[in-house]
CSV table of C-alpha atoms and ligand atoms in Angstrom, one decimal:
chain,number,residue,atom,x,y,z
C,93,MET,CA,117.6,58.1,75.4
C,94,ALA,CA,114.6,60.1,76.6
C,95,VAL,CA,112.3,58.8,79.4
C,96,ILE,CA,109.0,57.4,78.4
C,97,ASP,CA,106.6,58.6,81.0
C,98,LEU,CA,103.5,56.5,81.4
C,99,ARG,CA,102.7,57.4,85.0
C,100,SER,CA,99.7,59.4,84.1
C,101,ASP,CA,98.1,61.6,81.4
C,102,THR,CA,98.7,64.5,83.7
C,103,VAL,CA,102.5,64.5,83.1
C,104,THR,CA,102.3,66.2,79.7
C,105,LYS,CA,104.1,69.6,79.3
C,106,PRO,CA,102.6,72.3,77.1
C,107,THR,CA,103.6,72.0,73.4
C,108,PRO,CA,105.2,75.0,71.7
C,109,ALA,CA,101.9,75.9,70.1
C,110,MET,CA,100.1,75.7,73.5
C,111,TYR,CA,102.8,78.1,75.0
C,112,GLU,CA,102.2,80.5,72.1
C,113,ALA,CA,98.4,80.4,72.8
C,114,MET,CA,99.1,81.2,76.4
C,115,VAL,CA,101.4,84.1,75.6
C,116,ALA,CA,98.9,85.5,73.2
C,117,ALA,CA,96.0,85.3,75.6
C,118,GLU,CA,94.0,88.4,76.5
C,119,LEU,CA,93.9,88.7,80.3
C,120,GLY,CA,91.8,90.4,82.9
C,121,ASP,CA,91.0,89.7,86.6
C,122,ASP,CA,88.7,86.7,86.8
C,123,VAL,CA,87.7,87.3,90.4
C,124,LEU,CA,86.3,90.6,89.2
C,125,GLY,CA,84.7,88.7,86.3
C,126,ASP,CA,86.5,90.3,83.4
C,127,ASP,CA,89.2,87.9,82.2
C,128,PRO,CA,88.0,87.5,78.6
C,129,THR,CA,89.9,84.2,78.0
C,130,VAL,CA,88.4,82.6,81.1
C,131,LEU,CA,84.9,83.8,80.0
C,132,ARG,CA,85.5,82.4,76.6
C,133,LEU,CA,86.6,79.0,78.0
C,134,GLN,CA,83.6,78.8,80.4
C,135,ALA,CA,81.2,79.7,77.6
C,136,ALA,CA,82.7,77.1,75.2
C,137,ILE,CA,82.7,74.3,77.8
C,138,ALA,CA,79.1,75.1,78.9
C,139,ALA,CA,78.1,74.9,75.2
C,140,VAL,CA,79.9,71.7,74.3
C,141,LEU,CA,78.7,69.9,77.5
C,142,GLY,CA,75.1,71.2,76.9
C,143,LYS,CA,74.9,73.1,80.2
C,144,ALA,CA,73.8,76.6,81.0
C,145,ASP,CA,77.1,77.7,82.6
C,146,ALA,CA,80.6,76.6,83.6
C,147,LEU,CA,83.2,77.6,86.1
C,148,PHE,CA,87.0,77.4,85.7
C,149,VAL,CA,88.8,75.9,88.7
C,150,PRO,CA,92.4,74.8,89.4
C,151,SER,CA,91.8,71.0,89.6
C,152,GLY,CA,89.4,68.2,89.0
C,153,THR,CA,89.3,67.7,92.8
C,154,MET,CA,88.0,71.2,93.3
C,155,ALA,CA,85.5,70.8,90.5
C,156,ASN,CA,84.1,67.7,92.1
C,157,GLN,CA,84.1,69.1,95.6
C,158,LEU,CA,82.3,72.3,94.4
C,159,ALA,CA,79.7,70.0,92.9
C,160,LEU,CA,79.2,68.3,96.2
C,161,GLY,CA,79.2,71.5,98.2
C,162,ALA,CA,76.8,73.3,95.9
C,163,GLN,CA,74.2,70.5,95.8
C,164,THR,CA,74.1,69.1,99.3
C,165,ARG,CA,73.5,70.1,102.9
C,166,PRO,CA,75.7,68.9,105.9
C,167,GLY,CA,74.5,65.6,107.2
C,168,GLN,CA,73.3,64.4,103.8
C,169,GLN,CA,74.6,61.2,102.1
C,170,VAL,CA,76.4,61.1,98.8
C,171,ILE,CA,76.1,57.9,96.8
C,172,LEU,CA,79.4,56.8,95.2
C,173,GLU,CA,80.7,53.8,93.3
C,174,ALA,CA,83.1,52.0,95.7
C,175,ASP,CA,86.2,52.7,93.6
C,176,ALA,CA,85.3,56.4,92.9
C,177,HIS,CA,88.0,59.0,92.7
C,178,ILE,CA,85.9,61.3,94.9
C,179,TYR,CA,86.1,58.7,97.7
C,180,HIS,CA,89.6,57.4,97.3
C,181,TYR,CA,91.7,60.3,96.0
C,182,GLU,CA,90.3,63.5,97.3
C,183,ALA,CA,91.7,63.5,100.8
C,184,GLY,CA,88.4,62.8,102.6
C,185,ALA,CA,86.9,66.0,101.3
C,186,PRO,CA,83.2,65.0,101.3
C,187,GLY,CA,83.3,64.6,105.1
C,188,ALA,CA,86.0,67.2,105.9
C,189,LEU,CA,84.6,70.1,103.8
C,190,TRP,CA,80.9,69.5,103.6
C,191,GLY,CA,79.9,67.2,106.5
C,192,LEU,CA,78.6,64.5,104.1
C,193,THR,CA,78.5,60.8,104.7
C,194,THR,CA,79.2,58.4,101.9
C,195,LEU,CA,77.3,55.4,100.7
C,196,LEU,CA,79.6,53.2,98.7
C,197,LEU,CA,78.2,50.7,96.2
C,198,ALA,CA,80.4,48.2,94.3
C,199,GLY,CA,79.8,48.6,90.5
C,200,ASP,CA,80.5,46.2,87.6
C,201,GLY,CA,83.6,47.7,86.0
C,202,GLY,CA,82.9,50.9,87.8
C,203,ALA,CA,79.3,51.1,86.6
C,204,LEU,CA,76.2,51.2,88.9
C,205,THR,CA,72.6,50.6,87.9
C,206,TRP,CA,69.6,52.6,89.1
C,207,ARG,CA,68.1,49.3,90.5
C,208,GLN,CA,71.2,48.9,92.7
C,209,ILE,CA,71.1,52.5,93.9
C,210,GLU,CA,67.4,52.5,94.6
C,211,ALA,CA,67.7,49.3,96.6
C,212,ALA,CA,70.4,50.8,98.8
C,213,LEU,CA,68.8,54.2,99.5
C,214,PRO,CA,68.0,54.8,103.1
C,215,PRO,CA,64.3,54.8,104.0
C,216,ALA,CA,62.6,58.2,104.5
C,217,ASP,CA,62.7,58.0,108.3
C,218,VAL,CA,64.4,60.3,110.8
C,219,HIS,CA,66.9,57.7,111.9
C,220,PHE,CA,68.6,57.6,108.6
C,221,PRO,CA,70.9,60.0,106.7
C,222,GLU,CA,69.0,61.8,103.9
C,223,PRO,CA,70.4,61.0,100.5
C,224,GLY,CA,71.3,64.1,98.5
C,225,LEU,CA,73.6,63.4,95.5
C,226,VAL,CA,74.6,60.5,93.3
C,227,CYS,CA,78.0,60.7,91.7
C,228,LEU,CA,79.2,58.7,88.6
C,229,GLU,CA,82.7,58.6,87.0
C,230,ASN,CA,83.2,58.4,83.3
C,231,THR,CA,85.7,57.1,82.3
C,232,HIS,CA,86.3,55.2,85.5
C,233,ASN,CA,89.9,55.5,86.6
C,234,ARG,CA,90.3,52.6,89.1
C,235,ALA,CA,88.3,50.3,86.7
C,236,GLY,CA,91.0,50.9,84.1
C,237,GLY,CA,89.5,53.7,82.0
C,238,ARG,CA,86.2,51.9,81.5
C,239,ILE,CA,83.3,53.7,79.8
C,240,LEU,CA,80.0,53.8,81.6
C,241,PRO,CA,77.2,52.2,79.6
C,242,GLN,CA,75.2,55.3,78.6
C,243,THR,CA,71.8,53.5,79.0
C,244,GLN,CA,72.6,52.9,82.7
C,245,VAL,CA,73.6,56.6,83.1
C,246,VAL,CA,70.3,57.6,81.5
C,247,GLU,CA,68.4,55.3,83.9
C,248,ILE,CA,70.2,56.7,86.9
C,249,GLY,CA,69.5,60.2,85.8
C,250,ALA,CA,65.8,59.5,85.5
C,251,GLY,CA,65.7,57.6,88.7
C,252,ALA,CA,67.6,60.3,90.7
C,253,ARG,CA,65.4,63.0,89.3
C,254,ALA,CA,62.2,61.2,90.3
C,255,ARG,CA,63.6,60.7,93.9
C,256,GLY,CA,64.6,64.4,94.2
C,257,LEU,CA,68.3,63.5,94.1
C,258,ARG,CA,70.9,65.4,92.2
C,259,LEU,CA,73.4,63.7,89.8
C,260,HIS,CA,77.0,64.7,89.4
C,261,LEU,CA,79.3,63.2,86.7
C,262,ASP,CA,83.0,63.1,87.4
C,263,GLY,CA,84.1,63.5,83.8
C,264,ALA,CA,87.8,64.1,84.4
C,265,ARG,CA,88.3,61.8,81.4
C,266,LEU,CA,84.9,62.2,79.7
C,267,TRP,CA,86.8,63.4,76.6
C,268,ASN,CA,88.2,59.9,76.3
C,269,ALA,CA,84.7,58.3,76.5
C,270,HIS,CA,83.5,60.8,73.8
C,271,VAL,CA,86.4,60.0,71.4
C,272,ALA,CA,86.2,56.2,72.0
C,273,THR,CA,82.4,56.0,71.5
C,274,GLY,CA,81.6,58.9,69.2
C,275,THR,CA,78.7,59.9,71.5
C,276,PRO,CA,78.4,63.7,71.6
C,277,LEU,CA,79.7,65.2,74.9
C,278,ALA,CA,76.3,66.9,75.5
C,279,GLU,CA,74.6,63.5,75.2
C,280,LEU,CA,77.0,61.9,77.7
C,281,CYS,CA,76.3,64.8,80.1
C,282,ALA,CA,72.5,65.1,79.6
C,283,PRO,CA,71.4,62.9,82.5
C,284,ALA,CA,73.6,64.8,85.0
C,285,ASP,CA,72.9,68.1,86.8
C,286,THR,CA,76.6,68.9,87.0
C,287,VAL,CA,79.7,67.6,85.2
C,288,SER,CA,83.4,68.1,86.0
C,289,VAL,CA,86.0,67.9,83.2
C,290,CYS,CA,89.8,68.1,83.3
C,291,PHE,CA,92.1,69.8,80.8
C,292,SER,CA,95.3,68.7,82.5
C,293,LYS,CA,95.0,65.1,81.6
C,294,GLY,CA,94.9,63.8,78.0
C,295,LEU,CA,94.2,67.2,76.6
C,296,GLY,CA,97.7,68.3,77.7
C,297,ALA,CA,97.0,71.6,79.5
C,298,PRO,CA,99.3,72.3,82.5
C,299,VAL,CA,96.5,73.2,84.9
C,300,GLY,CA,92.7,73.5,84.9
C,301,SER,CA,89.3,71.9,85.1
C,302,CYS,CA,85.7,73.1,84.7
C,303,LEU,CA,82.5,72.4,86.6
C,304,ALA,CA,79.4,72.8,84.3
C,305,GLY,CA,75.7,72.9,85.3
C,306,ASP,CA,72.7,75.1,85.7
C,307,ARG,CA,73.2,78.8,86.5
C,308,GLU,CA,72.0,78.7,90.1
C,309,THR,CA,74.4,75.8,91.0
C,310,ILE,CA,77.3,77.3,89.2
C,311,ASP,CA,76.7,80.7,91.0
C,312,ARG,CA,76.8,78.8,94.3
C,313,ALA,CA,79.9,76.9,93.2
C,314,ARG,CA,81.6,80.3,92.4
C,315,ARG,CA,81.1,81.5,95.9
C,316,LEU,CA,82.4,78.2,97.3
C,317,ARG,CA,85.4,78.4,95.0
C,318,LYS,CA,86.3,81.8,96.5
C,319,ARG,CA,85.9,80.4,100.0
C,320,LEU,CA,88.3,77.6,99.2
C,321,GLY,CA,90.9,80.1,97.8
C,322,GLY,CA,90.3,79.0,94.2
C,323,GLY,CA,89.4,82.4,92.8
C,324,MET,CA,92.2,83.2,90.4
C,325,ARG,CA,93.2,86.5,88.8
C,326,GLN,CA,94.9,86.5,85.3
C,327,SER,CA,93.9,82.9,84.9
C,328,GLY,CA,93.2,83.5,81.2
C,329,LEU,CA,96.9,82.5,80.9
C,330,LEU,CA,95.8,78.9,81.9
C,331,ALA,CA,92.4,79.1,80.2
C,332,ALA,CA,94.2,79.7,76.9
C,333,ALA,CA,96.1,76.5,77.3
C,334,CYS,CA,92.8,74.7,78.1
C,335,LEU,CA,91.1,76.1,75.0
C,336,HIS,CA,94.1,75.1,72.9
C,337,GLY,CA,93.9,71.6,74.4
C,338,VAL,CA,90.3,71.2,73.5
C,339,ALA,CA,90.8,72.6,70.0
C,340,HIS,CA,93.9,70.6,69.1
C,341,HIS,CA,94.3,67.6,71.3
C,342,LEU,CA,90.8,66.1,71.6
C,343,ARG,CA,90.9,64.0,68.4
C,344,ARG,CA,94.4,62.7,69.1
C,345,LEU,CA,93.1,60.9,72.2
C,346,ALA,CA,92.3,58.1,69.7
C,347,ASP,CA,96.1,57.7,69.4
C,348,ASP,CA,96.5,57.2,73.2
C,349,HIS,CA,93.6,54.6,73.0
C,350,ALA,CA,95.4,52.8,70.1
C,351,HIS,CA,98.7,52.8,72.1
C,352,ALA,CA,97.0,51.4,75.2
C,353,ARG,CA,95.3,48.7,73.2
C,354,ARG,CA,98.6,47.8,71.5
C,355,LEU,CA,100.4,47.6,74.9
C,356,ALA,CA,97.7,45.2,76.2
C,357,GLY,CA,97.7,43.2,73.0
C,358,GLU,CA,101.5,42.8,72.8
C,359,LEU,CA,101.8,41.6,76.3
C,360,ALA,CA,103.3,38.1,76.3
C,361,ASN,CA,104.7,37.5,79.8
C,362,PRO,CA,103.3,34.7,82.1
C,363,LEU,CA,103.9,37.0,85.1
C,364,LEU,CA,101.8,39.9,83.7
C,365,ALA,CA,98.1,40.2,82.8
C,366,VAL,CA,95.7,42.9,81.8
C,367,ASN,CA,92.4,41.8,83.4
C,368,HIS,CA,90.1,44.5,82.1
C,369,PRO,CA,89.0,45.5,78.6
C,370,VAL,CA,91.2,48.4,77.5
C,371,GLU,CA,88.5,50.8,76.3
C,372,THR,CA,90.4,54.1,76.5
C,373,ASN,CA,93.9,55.2,77.6
C,374,ILE,CA,94.5,53.2,80.8
C,375,VAL,CA,96.3,49.9,81.1
C,376,VAL,CA,96.3,48.2,84.5
C,377,VAL,CA,98.8,45.3,84.7
C,378,ASP,CA,98.4,42.7,87.4
C,379,VAL,CA,101.8,41.2,88.4
C,380,ALA,CA,102.0,37.6,89.6
C,381,PRO,CA,104.7,36.1,91.9
C,382,PRO,CA,107.7,35.9,91.7
C,383,GLY,CA,107.1,39.3,90.3
C,384,SER,CA,105.8,42.4,92.2
C,385,ALA,CA,104.5,45.8,91.4
C,386,ALA,CA,107.7,47.4,92.9
C,387,GLY,CA,109.9,44.9,91.0
C,388,LEU,CA,108.2,45.6,87.7
C,389,LEU,CA,108.4,49.4,88.2
C,390,ALA,CA,112.2,49.1,89.0
C,391,HIS,CA,112.6,46.9,85.8
C,392,LEU,CA,110.8,49.5,83.7
C,393,ALA,CA,112.8,52.3,85.2
C,394,ALA,CA,116.0,50.6,84.3
C,395,HIS,CA,114.7,50.8,80.7
C,396,ARG,CA,113.9,54.5,81.3
C,397,ILE,CA,110.1,53.8,81.4
C,398,LEU,CA,108.0,55.3,84.2
C,399,ALA,CA,104.7,53.9,85.4
C,400,LEU,CA,102.8,54.0,88.7
C,401,SER,CA,102.0,51.5,91.4
C,402,PHE,CA,98.2,51.1,91.4
C,403,GLY,CA,97.5,49.1,94.6
C,404,ARG,CA,99.0,45.8,95.6
C,405,GLY,CA,100.4,43.8,92.7
C,406,ARG,CA,99.2,46.3,90.1
C,407,VAL,CA,100.9,48.8,87.8
C,408,ARG,CA,99.1,51.5,85.8
C,409,LEU,CA,100.4,52.7,82.4
C,410,ILE,CA,98.7,55.7,80.6
C,411,PRO,CA,99.9,56.6,77.1
C,412,ASN,CA,99.7,60.3,76.6
C,413,LEU,CA,100.6,63.3,74.4
C,414,GLY,CA,104.3,62.9,75.2
C,415,VAL,CA,104.4,59.3,74.1
C,416,GLY,CA,104.7,58.5,70.4
C,417,ALA,CA,103.8,55.4,68.4
C,418,THR,CA,107.6,54.7,68.1
C,419,ASP,CA,107.9,54.5,71.9
C,420,ILE,CA,105.4,51.6,72.2
C,421,PRO,CA,107.6,48.7,71.0
C,422,ALA,CA,110.2,49.7,73.6
C,423,VAL,CA,107.6,49.5,76.4
C,424,SER,CA,106.2,46.2,75.1
C,425,ALA,CA,109.8,44.8,75.0
C,426,ALA,CA,110.5,45.9,78.5
C,427,LEU,CA,107.2,44.5,79.9
C,428,ASN,CA,107.9,41.2,78.1
C,429,SER,CA,111.5,40.9,79.4
C,430,TYR,CA,110.5,41.1,83.1
C,431,ARG,CA,111.3,37.8,84.8
C,432,GLY,CA,110.3,38.6,88.4
C,433,ASP,CA,112.3,39.7,91.4
C,434,ALA,CA,115.4,38.0,92.6
C,435,ALA,CA,114.8,36.1,95.9
F,763,PLP,C1,92.4,63.0,87.9
F,763,PLP,C2,91.0,62.8,88.3
F,763,PLP,C3,90.3,63.8,89.0
F,763,PLP,C4,90.9,65.1,89.4
F,763,PLP,O1,92.2,65.1,89.8
F,763,PLP,P1,93.0,66.5,90.0
F,763,PLP,O2,94.4,65.9,90.2
F,763,PLP,O3,92.5,67.1,91.3
F,763,PLP,O4,92.8,67.3,88.8
F,763,PLP,C5,89.0,63.5,89.3
F,763,PLP,N1,88.4,62.4,89.0
F,763,PLP,C6,89.0,61.4,88.3
F,763,PLP,C7,88.3,60.2,87.9
F,763,PLP,C8,90.3,61.6,87.9
F,763,PLP,O5,91.0,60.6,87.2
């Protein structure tokens, strides 16, 4: 019996058709600017996100950090939602790489309002750090794949612009927000100056992200990418996988969303609860005593099901390209047969 891997949507392997697209890719040297497949991906992503230019990078973390580096000066403050990926999961990069301080604001389901940001901005006085950049995350990972209310994003975009702040959107899973709501990607991105998107999550590519924005910012990001060692050569091999993912695996994210909703809906175990609306592909299960996150993970593993611990007493499950509709009943049965940990 095969393993059902729900640890992340990053665990997917290239499909045979994706491998074929990679093998067929026309290649060049992207540091010299002549890899045609990378150029094609960057142009396609800029167009679909409604930005002037885009840059192909190895990871979502690098895309986010280039956005910070290209739009701030050392000593400035970056405003983040308290559960942001940029704060929690990027190894302290805002301080370590760019000399930035962070202002963390607790959102409602990961969502901030402009009123909340404006009230927290430091006064224009030499004692205080100068705010430089606001970052939002859509969908929001630690909030359980929640979709940001677009009216709030629009308000934050307008407010930030009026105050001379830049706005970055961490859109690692923006594809999921787009498919779940039907809102065009360019509309989701319009309030932001820069947007990062990942191809290595639900879209199923092995490696790759893009940062999109205006030409000047992307030019600056290209130099910073080189500085960090992210200039890649025959990277069209990877860009071909990303193009294939966008062309063939975007619509099917709706399947992942349906599977996530089904897992939450079929949960019937007094020890387990899903305490957030399942809007996209992430299910966060809270485990009550006498159960534990480690105990639930071990129980699932005994049923050849993999998930991830997501903080104390929490387990995260993410349906993905490698998980079929026929796998879901086995996962539900395993979740519902957990009886807690032996004393
Ligand atoms: C996965 C993810 C990233 C980027 O992660 P990498 O592993 O560096 O590609 C950025 N932001 C969010 C919200 C993510 O979920």
